[in-house]
XYZ file of C-alpha atoms in Angstrom:
467
model
C 98.564 133.347 84.125
C 99.722 132.136 87.757
C 97.232 130.111 89.441
C 97.645 132.113 92.874
C 94.840 130.562 93.975
C 96.624 127.197 94.678
C 98.734 129.375 96.824
C 96.427 129.868 100.054
C 98.675 128.442 102.434
C 98.010 128.615 105.754
C 101.538 128.655 106.432
C 101.474 127.960 110.352
C 120.152 97.894 115.508
C 121.390 94.949 115.394
C 121.106 93.888 112.147
C 122.245 97.237 110.910
C 125.551 95.176 111.902
C 124.849 92.535 110.089
C 123.744 94.661 107.143
C 125.773 95.243 104.311
C 124.599 98.901 102.616
C 125.923 99.376 99.247
C 126.360 102.404 97.300
C 124.415 101.187 94.190
C 121.342 101.122 96.802
C 118.233 102.407 96.033
C 116.496 102.932 98.572
C 113.711 105.564 97.628
C 110.588 105.751 94.673
C 113.437 105.518 90.829
C 116.711 105.628 93.503
C 119.206 108.384 93.504
C 116.538 111.555 94.044
C 114.429 109.551 91.783
C 116.795 109.972 88.475
C 115.495 106.399 87.631
C 119.587 105.993 86.949
C 121.348 103.931 87.961
C 125.217 103.490 86.266
C 125.089 99.940 86.214
C 125.976 98.144 83.007
C 125.751 94.541 83.991
C 122.091 93.932 83.984
C 120.743 91.846 80.729
C 118.794 93.359 77.690
C 116.422 89.562 77.623
C 115.707 87.300 80.096
C 112.202 84.507 80.433
C 111.285 82.146 82.796
C 114.331 80.394 82.637
C 116.629 82.433 80.969
C 118.064 84.763 83.794
C 115.423 85.022 85.973
C 117.638 84.676 88.849
C 114.129 84.196 91.287
C 110.231 84.649 91.918
C 108.298 85.888 94.602
C 105.062 85.357 95.590
C 103.992 88.000 97.761
C 100.741 87.945 100.377
C 98.940 90.629 97.784
C 98.592 92.977 95.407
C 99.692 96.646 94.894
C 101.780 98.789 92.890
C 104.319 101.096 94.516
C 107.515 100.379 94.278
C 110.883 97.813 94.929
C 113.906 99.757 97.097
C 116.835 97.527 97.713
C 118.705 98.187 101.307
C 122.079 96.333 101.522
C 120.812 92.530 100.981
C 117.083 93.593 102.024
C 114.467 94.353 99.211
C 111.734 96.144 100.700
C 107.700 96.688 99.087
C 104.424 97.364 100.248
C 101.126 95.722 99.400
C 97.900 94.717 100.324
C 95.675 91.771 101.513
C 91.767 90.822 102.585
C 89.934 93.344 100.341
C 89.347 93.832 96.897
C 91.904 91.680 95.271
C 89.362 90.496 93.493
C 87.540 92.502 91.199
C 84.410 90.662 90.498
C 84.497 90.049 94.539
C 86.077 92.453 96.747
C 84.605 91.001 99.694
C 84.043 93.168 102.567
C 86.770 96.729 103.427
C 86.969 95.773 107.016
C 88.986 92.447 106.511
C 91.913 94.761 104.404
C 95.040 95.154 106.302
C 98.436 96.812 104.450
C 102.087 95.224 104.366
C 105.732 95.914 104.386
C 107.332 92.730 103.632
C 110.995 93.074 103.245
C 112.452 89.718 101.143
C 115.920 88.374 101.317
C 117.506 89.910 97.788
C 119.690 86.426 96.984
C 116.620 84.016 96.940
C 114.063 86.424 97.149
C 112.741 84.473 101.054
C 110.394 86.245 102.866
C 112.107 87.226 105.986
C 109.570 90.195 107.490
C 105.695 91.388 107.455
C 104.876 94.548 109.157
C 101.731 94.963 108.926
C 100.061 97.868 109.070
C 96.220 98.248 111.005
C 94.566 100.511 108.215
C 92.151 103.047 109.963
C 88.509 101.952 108.777
C 87.952 105.261 106.658
C 89.795 103.284 103.418
C 88.139 104.435 100.226
C 85.763 101.874 98.548
C 87.599 99.583 95.681
C 85.912 100.663 93.553
C 86.335 103.034 89.677
C 89.216 104.595 89.640
C 90.665 104.190 92.914
C 90.480 100.761 91.775
C 93.648 101.601 89.392
C 95.768 101.382 91.733
C 94.449 100.045 95.563
C 96.030 100.543 98.517
C 99.719 99.951 98.480
C 100.734 102.961 95.535
C 103.455 104.285 98.093
C 106.841 103.272 97.498
C 108.687 103.472 100.515
C 112.416 104.942 101.706
C 114.387 103.953 104.067
C 118.518 105.563 104.932
C 120.225 102.721 105.411
C 118.669 102.304 109.185
C 115.330 102.114 108.653
C 112.293 102.049 106.992
C 109.848 104.243 106.230
C 106.465 103.705 104.765
C 103.470 105.539 103.945
C 100.238 103.965 103.282
C 97.604 107.325 103.150
C 94.976 107.384 104.991
C 96.746 105.272 107.369
C 99.993 107.016 107.553
C 102.908 106.464 108.336
C 105.034 103.948 109.748
C 108.989 103.203 110.950
C 110.732 99.946 111.106
C 113.977 98.312 111.991
C 115.422 96.531 109.517
C 114.954 93.451 111.776
C 110.930 94.200 111.518
C 110.355 95.645 114.491
C 107.606 98.857 114.748
C 109.469 102.437 115.789
C 106.361 104.004 115.604
C 103.366 105.489 113.845
C 101.366 108.827 112.663
C 98.062 109.741 110.899
C 98.663 112.392 108.716
C 95.105 113.218 106.997
C 91.787 110.876 106.245
C 90.607 113.174 103.775
C 90.278 111.887 100.540
C 91.002 113.416 96.880
C 87.811 115.013 95.056
C 88.491 112.886 91.889
C 87.874 110.023 93.950
C 91.597 108.613 92.212
C 93.483 108.029 95.066
C 96.370 108.883 97.329
C 99.801 107.554 95.180
C 102.833 110.241 95.833
C 105.359 109.025 97.969
C 107.641 109.531 100.774
C 111.085 111.149 100.339
C 114.156 111.464 103.505
C 115.619 114.376 103.796
C 118.334 114.433 106.550
C 116.574 114.118 109.576
C 113.051 114.575 108.416
C 110.907 111.976 106.532
C 108.691 114.103 104.077
C 105.559 113.360 103.016
C 103.376 114.725 100.209
C 99.953 114.022 101.594
C 97.925 115.754 98.556
C 94.732 114.339 98.900
C 94.554 112.947 103.249
C 95.589 116.492 104.283
C 96.306 118.918 101.122
C 99.441 119.233 102.958
C 103.321 118.751 102.632
C 104.137 116.926 105.505
C 107.577 116.382 107.437
C 107.645 114.346 110.247
C 111.113 113.736 112.041
C 112.904 110.801 111.873
C 113.292 108.652 115.309
C 110.380 110.548 116.597
C 107.691 110.233 114.009
C 106.593 112.886 115.937
C 105.132 116.158 113.756
C 107.966 118.913 112.870
C 105.883 121.249 110.225
C 103.332 120.963 107.655
C 102.621 123.546 104.653
C 99.003 122.781 103.229
C 97.645 124.907 99.706
C 95.038 124.216 97.656
C 97.241 123.701 95.107
C 98.011 120.048 96.466
C 94.723 118.814 95.158
C 95.767 117.151 92.018
C 98.756 116.339 92.627
C 100.448 112.290 92.886
C 103.927 113.422 91.664
C 106.768 112.639 93.826
C 109.527 116.005 95.679
C 113.325 115.539 95.215
C 116.284 117.698 96.717
C 117.315 119.844 93.788
C 121.379 121.636 94.577
C 121.325 125.432 93.836
C 124.106 127.565 92.953
C 124.191 129.627 96.532
C 124.812 125.583 97.867
C 120.840 126.178 99.669
C 118.937 122.435 98.928
C 114.918 123.149 97.527
C 112.446 120.750 97.991
C 111.061 121.366 94.386
C 107.419 118.913 93.516
C 105.431 119.814 90.425
C 101.493 120.677 91.122
C 98.624 121.968 89.013
C 100.066 124.664 87.007
C 102.745 125.703 89.041
C 106.245 124.287 89.931
C 107.338 124.558 93.533
C 110.367 125.042 95.935
C 110.735 124.591 98.746
C 112.832 125.539 102.154
C 113.151 121.255 103.565
C 114.375 122.775 107.093
C 111.025 124.788 107.469
C 109.107 123.589 104.974
C 108.247 128.043 103.772
C 108.154 128.355 100.273
C 111.148 129.466 98.724
C 109.889 130.422 95.759
C 107.066 129.270 92.247
C 107.138 129.510 88.503
C 104.291 129.198 86.154
C 104.720 126.315 84.426
C 102.111 123.591 82.227
C 98.942 123.516 82.009
C 97.359 121.125 83.377
C 95.050 120.857 86.253
C 96.351 117.421 87.570
C 99.877 116.147 88.729
C 100.798 113.359 87.977
C 103.932 112.270 86.913
C 107.226 114.021 89.408
C 109.365 116.536 88.313
C 113.848 115.025 87.564
C 116.765 116.629 88.032
C 119.740 117.340 87.187
C 122.488 120.128 88.044
C 119.677 122.196 89.740
C 117.342 122.479 86.986
C 114.101 121.321 87.156
C 112.511 119.452 84.621
C 108.590 118.347 83.588
C 106.555 116.906 80.681
C 102.875 115.987 81.543
C 99.374 117.090 80.666
C 96.819 115.405 79.134
C 96.798 118.988 76.416
C 100.933 118.402 76.981
C 103.150 120.417 78.250
C 107.061 120.809 79.336
C 109.090 123.204 80.617
C 112.634 123.287 82.151
C 113.380 125.307 85.223
C 116.441 126.204 86.963
C 116.048 125.992 91.099
C 116.852 129.044 93.599
C 114.907 132.241 93.347
C 112.350 133.723 95.867
C 108.614 134.033 95.198
C 107.692 134.138 91.310
C 110.310 133.106 88.818
C 108.622 132.463 85.923
C 110.413 135.764 84.053
C 113.820 135.056 85.475
C 114.595 131.066 85.831
C 112.664 129.527 83.108
C 114.432 127.682 80.102
C 112.245 126.764 77.805
C 109.029 125.658 77.972
C 107.433 123.266 75.205
C 104.135 121.470 73.970
C 105.600 117.713 74.944
C 102.990 115.511 76.116
C 103.130 112.837 79.025
C 100.504 111.762 81.612
C 101.538 109.661 84.312
C 105.437 108.120 83.448
C 107.688 110.176 85.313
C 110.554 110.859 82.114
C 114.740 110.239 82.932
C 117.270 112.413 81.771
C 120.465 110.971 80.222
C 123.078 112.258 78.625
C 121.974 115.382 77.811
C 118.929 113.776 76.592
C 115.103 113.471 78.454
C 112.714 110.061 77.842
C 109.762 109.552 78.497
C 107.278 107.229 77.731
C 103.035 107.817 77.379
C 100.391 105.725 76.237
C 102.038 103.496 74.533
C 104.826 105.944 72.993
C 108.609 106.498 73.591
C 109.962 110.619 72.939
C 112.923 111.826 73.618
C 113.921 115.917 73.366
C 117.404 117.994 73.717
C 117.537 118.539 77.977
C 119.041 122.648 77.161
C 117.212 122.906 74.435
C 113.481 120.567 74.749
C 113.947 120.525 71.253
C 112.523 116.711 69.828
C 114.868 114.061 69.075
C 112.811 111.592 68.268
C 109.183 109.995 68.898
C 108.221 106.085 68.635
C 105.582 103.980 69.048
C 106.171 100.925 71.107
C 107.096 97.694 69.427
C 106.619 94.305 69.973
C 108.549 92.858 68.593
C 111.301 93.741 65.185
C 113.002 97.699 65.863
C 110.725 99.801 63.314
C 111.467 102.755 65.260
C 112.935 104.288 62.163
C 109.530 104.245 60.111
C 107.881 105.779 63.078
C 110.824 107.913 63.342
C 110.487 109.304 59.764
C 106.803 109.010 59.892
C 106.099 111.573 62.589
C 108.676 113.988 60.782
C 106.777 113.781 57.950
C 103.655 115.044 60.419
C 101.505 112.374 62.123
C 103.556 113.693 65.617
C 99.719 114.944 66.538
C 98.742 110.966 64.713
C 101.117 109.320 67.439
C 100.863 111.423 71.020
C 96.959 110.958 70.179
C 97.907 107.082 70.165
C 96.672 104.314 72.906
C 95.627 104.940 76.427
C 96.038 109.295 77.209
C 93.315 107.890 80.302
C 93.645 105.644 82.598
C 91.905 102.218 81.943
C 88.847 99.909 83.863
C 90.732 98.837 87.622
C 90.943 94.626 87.641
C 92.331 94.800 90.690
C 94.371 91.591 91.426
C 94.026 89.972 88.315
C 94.460 91.355 84.838
C 94.343 89.428 81.232
C 97.276 91.052 78.828
C 94.766 91.186 75.819
C 92.105 93.715 78.154
C 94.655 96.455 79.854
C 93.692 99.469 78.202
C 94.624 103.045 79.622
C 97.087 104.648 80.271
C 100.021 102.313 81.997
C 101.614 103.535 85.567
C 104.991 102.955 85.854
C 108.025 104.789 84.844
C 111.171 103.758 83.164
C 114.375 103.403 84.610
C 117.755 103.081 82.394
C 121.148 101.108 83.997
C 124.459 101.890 81.460
C 122.949 103.353 78.096
C 120.318 100.972 77.962
C 116.382 101.790 78.969
C 113.834 99.682 81.276
C 109.420 100.212 80.628
C 106.721 97.690 81.766
C 103.142 98.653 80.346
C 100.772 96.952 82.158
C 100.311 93.526 80.681
C 104.536 92.940 82.663
C 106.279 93.031 79.079
C 108.860 94.726 79.540
C 110.953 97.265 76.651
C 114.532 97.539 76.589
C 115.652 100.951 74.592
C 119.452 101.842 72.936
C 119.983 105.469 74.691
C 121.095 108.169 71.712
C 119.363 109.887 69.579
C 117.552 107.628 67.758
C 115.114 104.886 69.128
C 116.642 101.356 68.988
C 114.242 98.906 70.120
C 116.720 96.160 71.449
C 114.175 93.394 73.562
C 111.037 92.661 75.081
C 110.327 90.600 77.591
C 107.534 89.211 79.329
C 106.912 86.117 82.448
C 104.595 84.107 80.803
C 102.739 83.107 83.402
C 101.737 86.079 85.559
C 98.734 87.957 83.944
C 97.972 90.503 86.680
C 98.444 94.307 86.397
C 102.765 95.229 86.047
C 102.215 99.388 87.992
C 105.112 99.961 89.902
C 108.927 100.848 88.498
C 111.508 98.538 88.556
C 114.417 98.757 90.779
C 118.205 97.946 89.815
C 121.121 97.342 92.319
C 124.176 95.975 92.056
C 123.480 93.717 88.898
C 120.126 92.365 89.516
C 117.024 94.544 88.219
C 114.132 93.822 90.385
C 110.366 94.234 88.538
C 106.863 94.017 91.019
C 103.973 92.347 89.362
C 99.857 92.528 91.378
C 101.123 88.907 92.534
C 105.247 88.706 92.444
C 107.958 90.423 92.714
C 110.720 89.084 90.225
C 114.933 89.509 90.109
C 116.459 89.175 86.738
C 120.387 89.224 86.610
C 122.631 88.090 84.295
C 123.410 84.219 85.196
């Protein structure tokens, strides 16, 4: 049944000279169009504190946003002054928000842009403490950096660190008290922000001025934490596509008008993001399970005409990746793979901390224990613990999404263990890696660019590359 109630709309550079922007820059959440995929085949499978680690940089504070790469710079957001110690959060009046620029060669912090909070930020407690005040990954067009800080608004800096503009998007709170986490995307001359918690709206700002171009509000944005993608349609138009509870919506990015919608998975929250490949939208989400493939395009309700397949595959927070006609994702310690054309399952296996027991897990799943595996660790949110977190007491659901380099998938759980998985029809664990001196939270999704893998924790940013 279509949740039509959700559609209740209220329609209404000096550094640029010396900076070399590479074709393989990673300039938004999960890289090119949010795919999480790089064709870079030079990323190592194994590393340690002394092997294949180019550098480690201490950050000004914690955060769960992801790094982005622009030329010879790395950008990341974090916060300080409040909520960095779960046992002693401190005073909210001392909260500071930061956009940090680092040299990708050695990790040196080149500049830090400080953003003053609005004073209306959430208290650091409960579910909000799972991700804190820097959950939105910035975006770049190669010229400027655009960041979003929820209630504290959007901000733009040039690559020298000069502040260009700032804009308030809204200061509401989501009903669950989970805060917000959707990241901005750039489409043409617009910065498009899913201000799902702050104003139950999708908002477009002029990149040059920060002025609002359009705003579309809908009750359905409540319960949405995903980031949109741009989809090229068969007719040559572009759709801006986002998953919301129960449905998937396609917008005209120039005007913000909805073009089409389709019934999706039965979930009252949408934590993961949709992915796109050659005009088809894929979504895997929901505590009770739900997967779907939808051909982009059309007008109005396209459920009957554009849904290619649907299933009960289970996901939660981690966004899948599409690679070689397969879709891979990880949820609750379980790695899954389905055929993108049919939705049929190819394998499902429990992540192992050592050795390759994927074949045994795969056989057990096919023999009927699949539902048991789906009910494994995770499946919900764990307890927040601020800037520090013990490896043995993680619990809950990991936040980072997998990324692909060459024929290998990299996935970081919240304890900092990175699983390297060979991609194909069978599960093959190639390696597990962990930083021995960092027991904090790893909730950001890694970035890949030009032979380097960037991983962030609540304390550090790491650069991994072949020695």
